[in-house]
C-alpha positions as a printed Julia matrix, in Angstrom:
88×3 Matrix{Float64}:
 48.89  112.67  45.57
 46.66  110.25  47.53
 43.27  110.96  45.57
 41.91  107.35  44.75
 41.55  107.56  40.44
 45.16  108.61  39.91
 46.67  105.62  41.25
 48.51  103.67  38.92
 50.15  100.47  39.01
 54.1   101.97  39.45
 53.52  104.74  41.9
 56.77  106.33  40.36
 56.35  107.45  36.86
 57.37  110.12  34.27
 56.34  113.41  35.75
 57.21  113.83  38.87
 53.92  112.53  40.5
 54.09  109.89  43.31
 50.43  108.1   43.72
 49.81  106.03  46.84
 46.96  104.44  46.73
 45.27  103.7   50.23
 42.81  100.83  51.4
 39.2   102.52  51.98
 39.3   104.72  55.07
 42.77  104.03  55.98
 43.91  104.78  59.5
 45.79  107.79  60.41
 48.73  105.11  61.39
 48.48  103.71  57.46
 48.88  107.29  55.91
 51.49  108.11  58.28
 53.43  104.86  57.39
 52.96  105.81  53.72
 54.47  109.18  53.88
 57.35  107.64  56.33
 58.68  104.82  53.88
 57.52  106.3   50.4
 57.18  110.5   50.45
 59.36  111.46  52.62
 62.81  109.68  51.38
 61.47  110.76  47.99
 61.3   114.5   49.05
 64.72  113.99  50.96
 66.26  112.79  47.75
 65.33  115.02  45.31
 65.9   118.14  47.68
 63.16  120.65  47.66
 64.6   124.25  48.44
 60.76  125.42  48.76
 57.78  123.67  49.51
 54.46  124.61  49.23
 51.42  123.2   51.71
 48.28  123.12  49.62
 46.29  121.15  52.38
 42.79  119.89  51.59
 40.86  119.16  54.65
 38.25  116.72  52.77
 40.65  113.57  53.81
 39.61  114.62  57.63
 37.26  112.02  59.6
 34.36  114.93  60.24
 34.45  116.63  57.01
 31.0   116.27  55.05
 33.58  116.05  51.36
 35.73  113.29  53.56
 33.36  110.5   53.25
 34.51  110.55  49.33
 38.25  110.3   50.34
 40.16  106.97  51.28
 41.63  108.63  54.31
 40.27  109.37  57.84
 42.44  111.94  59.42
 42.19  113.94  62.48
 43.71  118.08  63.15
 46.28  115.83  64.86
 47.95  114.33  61.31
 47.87  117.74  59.84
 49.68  119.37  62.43
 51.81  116.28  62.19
 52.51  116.24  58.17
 53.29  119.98  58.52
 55.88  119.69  61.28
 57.68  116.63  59.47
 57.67  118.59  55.84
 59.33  121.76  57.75
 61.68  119.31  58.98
 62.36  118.55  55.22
């Protein structure tokens, strides 16, 4: 999850829930990085045979819910998470 109050200090604990916490309105190149170095070898190890896109649109720059959310994306890094977790 990337929601700002579930961050915790070890991003990997009990549970099965990876928080990574981002720096207010980080760049589509910072959440990108994040999911290259941290999510994605995570998924890649623990081998998903099905996974599930629940995608929120409140992290994108224009949406009115978005100026709660740490993130700026664009329609750009959507289409670009969802082509690298088919890869997956």
């Amino acid at each position: 999850t990337t929601y700002k109050n579930t961050t915790k200090d070890d991003p990997a604990y009990p549970g099965g829930i990876l928080n990574i916490p981002f720096t207010k309105k980080a760049s589509s190149i910072e959440w990108r990085m994040k999911y290259l170095d941290l999510v994605f070898p995570r998924l890649l190890e623990f081998k998903p045979d099905f996974i599930l896109i629940s995608a929120g649109f409140d992290g994108h720059e224009n949406d009115t819910l978005g100026q709660i959310s740490n993130i700026s994306l664009t329609e750009f890094d959507y289409a670009w998470i969802t082509r690298e977790l088919v890869k997956i």
